[in-house]
Tab-separated table of C-alpha atoms in Angstrom:
chain	number	residue	atom	x	y	z
A	8	MET	CA	0.000	0.000	0.000
A	9	LYS	CA	0.979	3.578	-0.480
A	10	PRO	CA	1.156	5.746	2.678
A	11	VAL	CA	-2.388	7.164	2.549
A	12	LYS	CA	-3.911	3.768	1.827
A	13	LYS	CA	-1.947	2.264	4.695
A	14	LEU	CA	-3.172	4.953	7.069
A	15	ILE	CA	-6.772	4.233	6.078
A	16	ALA	CA	-6.172	0.516	6.557
A	17	ALA	CA	-4.816	1.160	10.025
A	18	LEU	CA	-7.934	3.107	10.982
A	19	LEU	CA	-10.113	0.315	9.643
A	20	ALA	CA	-8.093	-2.124	11.712
A	21	ALA	CA	-8.991	-0.129	14.803
A	22	VAL	CA	-12.660	-0.542	14.020
A	23	THR	CA	-12.547	-4.218	13.149
A	24	ALA	CA	-9.891	-5.009	15.767
A	25	LEU	CA	-8.236	-7.729	13.767
A	26	SER	CA	-5.315	-8.677	15.999
A	27	LEU	CA	-2.154	-10.646	15.358
A	28	ALA	CA	-1.116	-13.598	17.451
A	29	GLY	CA	1.933	-13.346	19.702
A	30	CYS	CA	3.079	-10.581	22.017
A	31	GLY	CA	6.426	-11.491	23.590
A	32	LYS	CA	10.036	-10.759	22.676
A	33	GLY	CA	12.534	-13.464	21.895
A	34	GLY	CA	14.092	-15.383	19.049
A	35	ILE	CA	15.593	-12.236	17.502
A	36	ILE	CA	18.479	-13.034	15.197
A	37	ALA	CA	20.452	-10.121	13.779
A	38	SER	CA	22.572	-10.629	10.680
A	39	ASP	CA	24.629	-8.734	8.113
A	40	ASP	CA	21.913	-8.830	5.471
A	41	ASP	CA	21.874	-5.787	3.214
A	42	PHE	CA	18.802	-3.718	2.386
A	43	GLN	CA	17.020	-5.298	-0.598
A	44	LYS	CA	16.978	-2.347	-2.972
A	45	ASN	CA	15.033	-3.863	-5.845
A	46	MET	CA	12.294	-5.127	-3.523
A	47	HIS	CA	11.343	-1.606	-2.437
A	48	GLN	CA	10.193	0.137	-5.624
A	49	SER	CA	6.757	-1.256	-6.364
A	50	ASN	CA	4.405	0.890	-8.439
A	51	THR	CA	1.321	-1.038	-7.353
A	52	ASP	CA	-0.664	-0.740	-4.135
A	53	GLU	CA	-1.775	-4.344	-4.546
A	54	MET	CA	1.708	-5.818	-4.171
A	55	ASP	CA	4.154	-3.382	-2.590
A	56	THR	CA	5.248	-5.544	0.343
A	57	VAL	CA	7.906	-7.944	-0.956
A	58	CYS	CA	11.149	-9.533	0.224
A	59	GLU	CA	13.505	-12.090	-1.280
A	60	THR	CA	15.143	-15.276	-0.065
A	61	GLU	CA	17.558	-17.578	-1.866
A	62	ASP	CA	14.696	-19.780	-3.046
A	63	GLY	CA	11.892	-17.303	-3.657
A	64	PHE	CA	9.893	-14.270	-2.636
A	65	TYR	CA	7.472	-13.519	0.150
A	66	PHE	CA	4.791	-10.952	-0.589
A	67	ARG	CA	1.484	-9.661	0.717
A	68	LEU	CA	-1.692	-9.387	-1.328
A	69	ASP	CA	-4.824	-7.457	-0.350
A	70	GLU	CA	-8.025	-9.388	-0.898
A	71	LEU	CA	-11.692	-9.047	0.031
A	72	THR	CA	-11.082	-11.727	2.672
A	73	GLY	CA	-8.219	-9.665	4.135
A	74	GLY	CA	-4.500	-9.413	3.465
A	75	HIS	CA	-2.437	-12.603	3.330
A	76	LEU	CA	1.213	-13.501	2.849
A	77	TYR	CA	2.238	-15.698	-0.080
A	78	HIS	CA	5.422	-17.384	-1.244
A	79	LEU	CA	6.625	-17.503	-4.847
A	80	ASP	CA	9.088	-20.269	-5.664
A	81	LYS	CA	11.818	-19.044	-8.015
A	82	ALA	CA	12.455	-22.425	-9.619
A	83	THR	CA	8.859	-23.469	-10.311
A	84	GLY	CA	6.975	-20.167	-10.388
A	85	GLN	CA	4.431	-21.709	-8.030
A	86	VAL	CA	2.593	-19.318	-5.699
A	87	THR	CA	1.322	-20.711	-2.397
A	88	ILE	CA	-0.426	-19.080	0.534
A	89	LEU	CA	1.720	-19.060	3.677
A	90	CYS	CA	-0.559	-21.363	5.631
A	91	ALA	CA	-0.263	-25.144	5.851
A	92	LYS	CA	-3.081	-25.639	8.385
A	93	PRO	CA	-5.410	-28.397	7.179
A	94	GLU	CA	-8.855	-27.175	6.123
A	95	CYS	CA	-8.051	-23.535	6.925
A	96	ALA	CA	-10.448	-21.198	5.122
A	97	HIS	CA	-7.877	-18.374	5.150
A	98	ASN	CA	-10.556	-15.838	6.100
A	99	ASP	CA	-9.777	-14.792	9.678
A	100	GLU	CA	-6.899	-14.022	12.047
A	101	THR	CA	-6.373	-17.711	12.920
A	102	CYS	CA	-4.828	-18.267	9.470
A	103	ASN	CA	-1.012	-18.424	9.544
A	104	ALA	CA	-0.927	-16.274	6.388
A	105	ASP	CA	-3.118	-13.527	7.862
A	106	ILE	CA	-0.333	-11.061	8.662
A	107	GLY	CA	-0.834	-7.301	8.460
A	108	ALA	CA	2.554	-6.558	6.934
A	109	TRP	CA	3.204	-3.076	5.589
A	110	GLN	CA	6.854	-3.818	4.969
A	111	LEU	CA	8.494	-7.197	4.783
A	112	TRP	CA	12.087	-8.236	5.435
A	113	THR	CA	13.869	-11.520	5.979
A	114	THR	CA	16.972	-12.134	8.065
A	115	GLY	CA	18.325	-14.946	10.213
A	116	GLY	CA	15.818	-17.413	8.755
A	117	ARG	CA	12.824	-15.378	9.979
A	118	LEU	CA	10.353	-12.966	8.461
A	119	TYR	CA	10.147	-9.423	9.809
A	120	TYR	CA	7.270	-7.068	9.146
A	121	THR	CA	6.025	-3.674	10.256
A	122	TYR	CA	2.435	-2.958	11.191
A	123	HIS	CA	0.502	-0.178	12.908
A	124	ASP	CA	-0.741	-2.393	15.674
A	125	TYR	CA	-4.257	-2.123	17.087
A	126	ARG	CA	-5.453	-4.902	19.406
A	127	GLU	CA	-8.709	-5.751	21.105
A	128	GLU	CA	-7.982	-5.835	24.824
A	129	ASN	CA	-9.980	-5.454	28.042
A	130	GLY	CA	-13.191	-4.670	26.209
A	131	GLY	CA	-11.639	-1.957	24.039
A	132	VAL	CA	-9.044	-1.299	21.353
A	133	THR	CA	-5.435	-0.537	22.330
A	134	ASN	CA	-3.218	1.420	19.932
A	135	TYR	CA	0.395	0.201	20.160
A	136	GLY	CA	1.566	2.330	17.233
A	137	LEU	CA	3.970	1.162	14.560
A	138	ARG	CA	5.816	-1.971	15.692
A	139	LEU	CA	8.204	-4.482	14.169
A	140	HIS	CA	7.104	-8.119	14.361
A	141	SER	CA	8.774	-11.376	13.377
A	142	ALA	CA	7.546	-14.836	12.438
A	143	ALA	CA	8.918	-18.187	11.389
A	144	SER	CA	9.151	-18.757	7.641
A	145	ASP	CA	5.770	-20.531	7.696
A	146	GLY	CA	3.976	-17.670	9.434
A	147	THR	CA	3.916	-19.301	12.871
A	148	ASP	CA	5.758	-18.334	16.072
A	149	ARG	CA	4.921	-14.626	15.828
A	150	LYS	CA	6.639	-12.188	18.161
A	151	VAL	CA	6.725	-8.448	18.744
A	152	VAL	CA	10.326	-7.380	18.168
A	153	GLN	CA	10.304	-3.664	18.965
A	154	GLU	CA	8.369	-0.418	18.869
A	155	LEU	CA	9.013	2.051	16.064
A	156	GLN	CA	7.161	5.051	17.512
A	157	PHE	CA	8.055	6.739	20.792
A	158	GLU	CA	4.357	7.406	21.360
A	159	PRO	CA	1.697	5.244	19.647
A	160	SER	CA	-0.002	8.277	18.082
A	161	GLY	CA	2.848	10.731	18.416
A	162	ASP	CA	4.057	11.153	14.832
A	163	ALA	CA	2.691	14.342	13.269
A	164	SER	CA	3.459	13.232	9.718
A	165	PRO	CA	0.420	12.331	7.581
A	166	TRP	CA	2.567	9.712	5.823
A	167	MET	CA	3.117	6.520	7.783
A	168	PRO	CA	6.856	6.200	8.530
A	169	GLN	CA	8.593	3.645	6.300
A	170	PRO	CA	11.534	2.023	8.162
A	171	ILE	CA	14.227	-0.129	6.562
A	172	LEU	CA	16.502	-2.885	7.875
A	173	HIS	CA	20.180	-2.822	6.866
A	174	ARG	CA	22.978	-4.928	8.365
A	175	GLY	CA	21.222	-5.567	11.658
A	176	VAL	CA	20.095	-1.963	12.195
A	177	VAL	CA	16.579	-0.551	11.791
A	178	TYR	CA	16.358	3.010	10.458
A	179	PHE	CA	13.077	4.800	11.073
A	180	PRO	CA	11.715	8.374	10.960
A	181	TYR	CA	9.632	9.801	13.777
A	182	SER	CA	8.181	13.318	13.812
A	183	GLY	CA	10.684	14.499	11.219
A	184	VAL	CA	13.795	13.028	12.889
A	185	LEU	CA	15.663	9.995	11.506
A	186	TYR	CA	16.754	7.370	14.052
A	187	ALA	CA	18.864	4.203	14.034
A	188	VAL	CA	18.309	1.350	16.490
A	189	PRO	CA	19.748	-2.195	16.596
A	190	LEU	CA	17.302	-4.873	15.508
A	191	GLY	CA	15.435	-5.892	18.663
A	192	GLY	CA	16.640	-2.887	20.656
A	193	ASP	CA	14.554	-0.649	22.886
A	194	ILE	CA	14.032	2.616	21.010
A	195	HIS	CA	13.618	4.509	24.303
A	196	LYS	CA	17.117	3.421	25.352
A	197	ASP	CA	19.005	2.404	22.226
A	198	ALA	CA	17.744	4.637	19.395
A	199	GLU	CA	20.191	7.253	18.110
A	200	ALA	CA	19.008	10.358	16.253
A	201	ILE	CA	21.152	10.596	13.122
A	202	TRP	CA	19.481	13.552	11.344
A	203	GLY	CA	17.208	16.333	12.443
A	204	GLN	CA	16.767	17.923	15.838
A	205	ALA	CA	13.314	18.348	17.340
A	206	ASN	CA	12.365	21.793	18.636
A	207	GLU	CA	9.779	22.709	21.245
A	208	GLU	CA	7.599	24.258	18.548
A	209	GLY	CA	7.092	20.838	16.943
A	210	THR	CA	9.387	21.571	14.019
A	211	VAL	CA	12.717	20.082	13.025
A	212	ASP	CA	15.981	21.878	12.316
A	213	ALA	CA	17.307	19.513	9.698
A	214	GLY	CA	21.044	20.082	9.493
A	215	GLY	CA	21.367	23.103	7.258
A	216	VAL	CA	17.975	22.678	5.585
A	217	PRO	CA	15.432	25.377	6.571
A	218	VAL	CA	13.259	24.629	9.616
A	219	ILE	CA	10.692	22.079	8.523
A	220	ASN	CA	7.112	21.531	9.585
A	221	THR	CA	7.052	17.796	10.249
A	222	SER	CA	3.512	17.521	8.913
A	223	TYR	CA	4.963	17.814	5.403
A	224	LEU	CA	8.288	15.992	5.712
A	225	SER	CA	8.172	12.688	3.851
A	226	TYR	CA	11.049	10.183	4.056
A	227	THR	CA	12.153	7.534	1.575
A	228	LEU	CA	14.959	5.408	3.047
A	229	TRP	CA	17.614	3.479	1.132
A	230	ALA	CA	20.946	1.749	1.764
A	231	ASP	CA	23.908	0.671	-0.346
A	232	GLY	CA	27.045	-0.753	1.243
A	233	ASP	CA	28.253	1.308	4.207
A	234	LEU	CA	25.959	4.212	3.367
A	235	VAL	CA	22.339	4.743	4.332
A	236	TYR	CA	20.456	7.253	2.176
A	237	PHE	CA	17.286	9.203	2.814
A	238	MET	CA	15.270	11.315	0.418
A	239	VAL	CA	13.252	14.112	2.003
A	240	ASP	CA	11.191	16.942	0.558
A	241	PRO	CA	11.920	20.203	2.408
A	242	PRO	CA	10.133	23.355	1.237
A	243	GLN	CA	12.151	25.704	-0.940
A	244	ALA	CA	12.399	29.493	-0.703
A	245	ASP	CA	9.638	29.890	-3.316
A	246	GLY	CA	7.248	27.731	-1.288
A	247	THR	CA	7.522	24.655	-3.533
A	248	TYR	CA	8.852	21.253	-2.506
A	249	LYS	CA	11.923	19.510	-3.898
A	250	ASP	CA	13.248	16.034	-3.103
A	251	VAL	CA	16.756	16.177	-1.593
A	252	LEU	CA	18.982	13.135	-1.023
A	253	PHE	CA	21.271	12.786	2.019
A	254	SER	CA	23.773	10.076	2.921
A	255	TYR	CA	24.672	8.729	6.360
A	256	ASP	CA	28.040	6.985	6.703
A	257	THR	CA	27.576	4.094	9.135
A	258	ASN	CA	31.311	4.143	9.952
A	259	THR	CA	32.015	7.842	10.458
A	260	LYS	CA	28.399	8.854	11.396
A	261	GLU	CA	28.684	11.754	8.939
A	262	VAL	CA	25.504	13.055	7.281
A	263	LYS	CA	25.719	15.179	4.148
A	264	GLU	CA	23.559	16.315	1.261
A	265	VAL	CA	24.573	14.458	-1.908
A	266	TRP	CA	21.928	15.293	-4.540
A	267	ARG	CA	18.898	17.425	-5.347
A	268	THR	CA	16.114	16.884	-7.833
A	269	PRO	CA	17.252	18.677	-11.005
A	270	ASP	CA	15.478	21.585	-12.636
A	271	ALA	CA	14.182	21.777	-16.182
A	272	ALA	CA	17.281	23.714	-17.215
A	273	ASP	CA	19.391	20.666	-16.329
A	274	VAL	CA	17.383	17.716	-17.710
A	275	GLY	CA	14.333	19.163	-19.481
A	276	GLU	CA	10.646	18.971	-18.548
A	277	TRP	CA	8.967	15.879	-17.120
A	278	ALA	CA	5.752	14.936	-15.297
A	279	SER	CA	6.842	16.365	-11.921
A	280	THR	CA	9.474	18.866	-13.071
A	281	GLY	CA	11.736	20.168	-10.328
A	282	VAL	CA	9.821	18.401	-7.532
A	283	SER	CA	10.604	14.675	-7.681
A	284	VAL	CA	11.852	12.091	-10.153
A	285	SER	CA	9.600	9.268	-11.283
A	286	GLN	CA	11.879	6.478	-10.020
A	287	TRP	CA	15.403	6.441	-8.607
A	288	TYR	CA	17.996	3.871	-7.575
A	289	VAL	CA	21.294	4.361	-5.741
A	290	LEU	CA	24.123	1.966	-6.568
A	291	ASP	CA	27.909	2.222	-6.213
A	292	GLY	CA	28.064	5.968	-5.710
A	293	TYR	CA	25.581	6.926	-8.419
A	294	ILE	CA	21.911	7.829	-8.387
A	295	TYR	CA	20.129	6.497	-11.458
A	296	PHE	CA	16.809	8.184	-12.170
A	297	TYR	CA	13.997	7.844	-14.663
A	298	LEU	CA	11.792	10.798	-15.638
A	299	SER	CA	8.275	10.079	-16.882
A	300	GLY	CA	7.845	12.493	-19.771
A	301	GLY	CA	11.633	12.763	-19.873
A	302	ASP	CA	14.534	10.321	-20.105
A	303	PHE	CA	16.969	8.057	-18.206
A	304	TRP	CA	19.784	9.839	-16.319
A	305	ARG	CA	22.389	9.357	-13.644
A	306	SER	CA	24.455	11.602	-11.360
A	307	SER	CA	27.639	10.931	-9.443
A	308	LEU	CA	26.952	11.414	-5.734
A	309	GLU	CA	30.551	12.521	-5.289
A	310	ASN	CA	31.129	14.784	-8.285
A	311	GLY	CA	27.598	15.840	-9.231
A	312	GLY	CA	26.511	16.632	-12.761
A	313	TYR	CA	23.895	14.975	-14.969
A	314	GLU	CA	24.585	12.281	-17.559
A	315	LYS	CA	21.826	11.220	-19.921
A	316	LEU	CA	21.966	7.453	-20.407
A	317	ALA	CA	19.044	6.886	-22.803
A	318	ASP	CA	16.326	8.798	-24.663
A	319	THR	CA	13.561	6.668	-23.186
A	320	HIS	CA	10.827	9.087	-24.317
A	321	GLU	CA	11.412	7.919	-27.889
A	322	LYS	CA	9.804	4.586	-26.993
A	323	ALA	CA	7.554	5.674	-24.115
A	324	ALA	CA	6.438	9.301	-23.913
A	325	TYR	CA	5.413	8.663	-20.295
A	326	GLY	CA	5.798	5.669	-18.058
A	327	SER	CA	6.482	4.078	-14.705
A	328	ALA	CA	9.632	2.134	-13.891
A	329	VAL	CA	11.540	-0.209	-11.597
A	330	PHE	CA	15.294	-0.759	-11.317
A	331	SER	CA	17.579	-3.618	-10.375
A	332	ASP	CA	21.373	-3.770	-10.152
A	333	ASP	CA	21.356	-4.624	-13.864
A	334	TYR	CA	18.310	-3.074	-15.505
A	335	LEU	CA	15.892	-0.184	-15.833
A	336	CYS	CA	12.438	-1.460	-16.810
A	337	VAL	CA	9.979	1.120	-18.186
A	338	LEU	CA	6.266	0.401	-18.642
A	339	ASN	CA	4.588	2.731	-21.143
A	340	ASP	CA	1.564	3.633	-19.014
A	341	ALA	CA	0.460	7.263	-19.057
A	342	PRO	CA	-1.109	9.901	-16.796
A	343	ASP	CA	-4.816	9.282	-16.186
A	344	PRO	CA	-6.740	11.971	-18.116
A	345	LYS	CA	-9.024	12.573	-15.127
A	346	TYR	CA	-6.026	14.145	-13.340
A	347	ALA	CA	-5.072	16.418	-16.255
A	348	GLY	CA	-4.422	19.947	-15.076
A	349	ALA	CA	-4.296	18.871	-11.426
A	350	THR	CA	-0.620	17.941	-11.201
A	351	ALA	CA	0.031	20.293	-8.280
A	352	THR	CA	-2.450	18.349	-6.158
A	353	PHE	CA	-0.186	15.318	-6.365
A	354	SER	CA	3.234	16.977	-6.528
A	355	ILE	CA	4.257	16.261	-2.929
A	356	THR	CA	3.751	12.517	-3.368
A	357	GLY	CA	5.510	12.390	-6.712
A	358	GLY	CA	3.094	12.796	-9.590
A	359	MET	CA	-0.204	11.581	-11.024
A	360	ASP	CA	-2.085	8.302	-11.263
A	361	TYR	CA	-1.274	6.344	-14.408
A	362	VAL	CA	-3.339	3.989	-16.584
A	363	GLY	CA	-2.750	1.601	-19.481
A	364	GLY	CA	0.652	0.133	-20.318
A	365	ASP	CA	1.050	-2.462	-23.066
A	366	ALA	CA	4.847	-2.699	-23.436
A	367	ILE	CA	7.893	-2.928	-21.166
A	368	TYR	CA	11.167	-1.464	-22.415
A	369	VAL	CA	14.313	-2.788	-20.746
A	370	TYR	CA	17.627	-0.901	-20.590
A	371	GLY	CA	20.947	-1.784	-19.011
A	372	LEU	CA	22.266	0.603	-16.381
A	373	ASP	CA	24.718	1.766	-19.041
A	374	GLY	CA	21.733	3.052	-21.023
A	375	LYS	CA	21.901	0.432	-23.769
A	376	PHE	CA	18.519	-0.833	-24.974
A	377	VAL	CA	18.054	-4.528	-24.153
A	378	LYS	CA	14.512	-5.716	-24.879
A	379	GLU	CA	10.935	-4.770	-25.727
A	380	ILE	CA	8.312	-7.016	-24.143
A	381	SER	CA	4.775	-6.699	-25.539
A	382	LEU	CA	1.839	-6.955	-23.121
A	383	LYS	CA	-0.806	-6.487	-25.816
A	384	PRO	CA	-1.840	-10.177	-25.714
A	385	LEU	CA	-2.931	-9.683	-22.090
A	386	TYR	CA	-5.396	-6.975	-23.118
A	387	GLU	CA	-6.803	-9.387	-25.719
A	388	GLN	CA	-7.117	-12.193	-23.158
A	389	LEU	CA	-8.591	-10.075	-20.346
A	390	ASP	CA	-11.532	-8.024	-21.622
A	391	THR	CA	-11.639	-5.809	-18.522
A	392	LEU	CA	-7.889	-5.159	-18.204
A	393	THR	CA	-7.270	-1.408	-17.782
A	394	HIS	CA	-3.794	-1.086	-16.288
A	395	CYS	CA	-0.559	-2.979	-15.683
A	396	GLU	CA	1.698	-1.959	-12.789
A	397	LEU	CA	5.340	-2.931	-12.204
A	398	ALA	CA	6.196	-4.525	-8.841
A	399	PHE	CA	9.918	-5.385	-9.056
A	400	CYS	CA	12.714	-6.738	-11.237
A	401	ASP	CA	14.951	-9.567	-10.058
A	402	GLY	CA	17.538	-11.372	-12.151
A	403	ASP	CA	16.019	-11.653	-15.625
A	404	GLY	CA	12.428	-11.497	-14.369
A	405	ILE	CA	10.068	-8.509	-14.283
A	406	TYR	CA	7.097	-9.032	-11.975
A	407	PHE	CA	3.974	-6.980	-12.543
A	408	VAL	CA	0.293	-6.802	-11.629
A	409	ALA	CA	-2.512	-6.588	-14.197
A	410	ASP	CA	-5.675	-4.870	-12.960
A	411	ALA	CA	-8.838	-6.299	-14.532
A	412	SER	CA	-11.174	-5.011	-11.820
A	413	THR	CA	-14.674	-3.883	-12.756
A	414	TRP	CA	-17.483	-1.793	-11.292
A	415	SER	CA	-20.663	-3.436	-10.031
A	416	GLU	CA	-24.095	-2.437	-11.259
A	417	ARG	CA	-25.513	0.592	-9.492
A	418	VAL	CA	-27.736	-0.175	-6.516
A	419	ASN	CA	-29.572	2.771	-4.966
A	420	GLY	CA	-27.371	5.079	-7.018
A	421	ALA	CA	-24.067	3.574	-5.847
A	422	SER	CA	-21.626	1.008	-7.195
A	423	HIS	CA	-18.444	-0.599	-5.905
A	424	ILE	CA	-15.252	-2.059	-7.304
A	425	ILE	CA	-15.140	-5.796	-7.960
A	426	PRO	CA	-11.381	-6.506	-7.644
A	427	ASP	CA	-9.686	-8.868	-10.080
A	428	TYR	CA	-5.860	-8.871	-10.197
A	429	PHE	CA	-3.259	-11.036	-11.918
A	430	LEU	CA	0.440	-11.449	-11.146
A	431	TYR	CA	2.725	-12.057	-14.129
A	432	ARG	CA	6.424	-12.595	-14.751
A	433	ALA	CA	8.049	-11.266	-17.935
A	434	ASP	CA	11.342	-12.896	-18.924
A	435	ILE	CA	13.899	-10.348	-20.115
A	436	LYS	CA	15.884	-12.908	-22.096
A	437	THR	CA	13.014	-14.572	-23.979
A	438	GLY	CA	10.216	-11.983	-23.771
A	439	GLU	CA	7.860	-14.689	-22.501
A	440	VAL	CA	5.084	-13.510	-20.165
A	441	THR	CA	3.832	-16.085	-17.635
A	442	LYS	CA	0.792	-15.886	-15.381
A	443	LEU	CA	1.691	-16.718	-11.768
A	444	CYS	CA	-1.563	-16.214	-9.860
A	445	ASN	CA	-4.896	-14.411	-9.691
A	446	TRP	CA	-6.659	-12.895	-6.681
A	447	HIS	CA	-9.891	-11.026	-5.904
């Protein structure tokens, strides 16, 4: 889910009081696992919680019966629900796969997931705030690992904080300040503020950036090697917002600004000119970025400058994208006409809603064109297909969701969405597109 959708889901959870099993600490295994960069770029709300193991992927799907975790086997392509209980209907909290994961990690042979935790207790609903949980690889043996909010309802940001795990340390924002805490540590005792300093007025003095109202500070966290990165959107002197990238050196503890969203004079116009890029990826000292309505670029985080890698607009005037360590994958979807002329409404969150998409164009990180994969046959097979959305790229596979949802007939002047989604894998080498599963 995207931040707003997650916030709504959390409020619904308070009403329905769907609780997770398990409430004690223990069994926490830290490791040197790196942040999984390519698992954290999904363009689809329906499958944006994904992590990778040696054998496959764990991911969460939202269904009418509630959200469940699934496993995708890399070798066979088989998708199975994460519940082996005989005769389980998979429709309530007793199901091993019924896990309210907003983010999903794996380390030390266990699954880790974040969730804004509401529980039915003592005849009422208790708000525990955002917490990190863990479970065995089959969804059993669930435990609360640690809190990720100093007060359950204390974060002023309208966007739900999005922590990351990197080399045994959890990085999380709270009320505009970025913290680091060891996996399993007590944030009240062990958390270290690494950027931003809270003021009594409820604002944050963010290390050289103008004083920021935390209600509008949105974090995107990243990590590559010894460096942790965070993209934030401080207001500029003209009152607009611009994404700015900072790095945190885990060895020296130094924080510094390393990049700013370019202006039109530097890279031309695109869908969210001067505010945010459409997709970005940090690897080996470079930020690679794709501009919907523009092209494919990179900048050195040490020396600066802008290097155009490919004229992607020649094949896709607009689009959405995902990266891996090897590829940029661009889907030729386009801005939804119903949002035409209303770009400013969406500028803080990075652009407009997109629809369509019948081809994926694959480029190497050197900018060389690799492959065109046609999705037109899917639109012929699925009469109600309106949009494809990229989830992630791993190895030579591109995983994406096809939305064939429809509207019900009007009853008393109202109608509702009848969800119908498909998960596919597109093979970069062969161009073959394979259906993996379908959910409602």
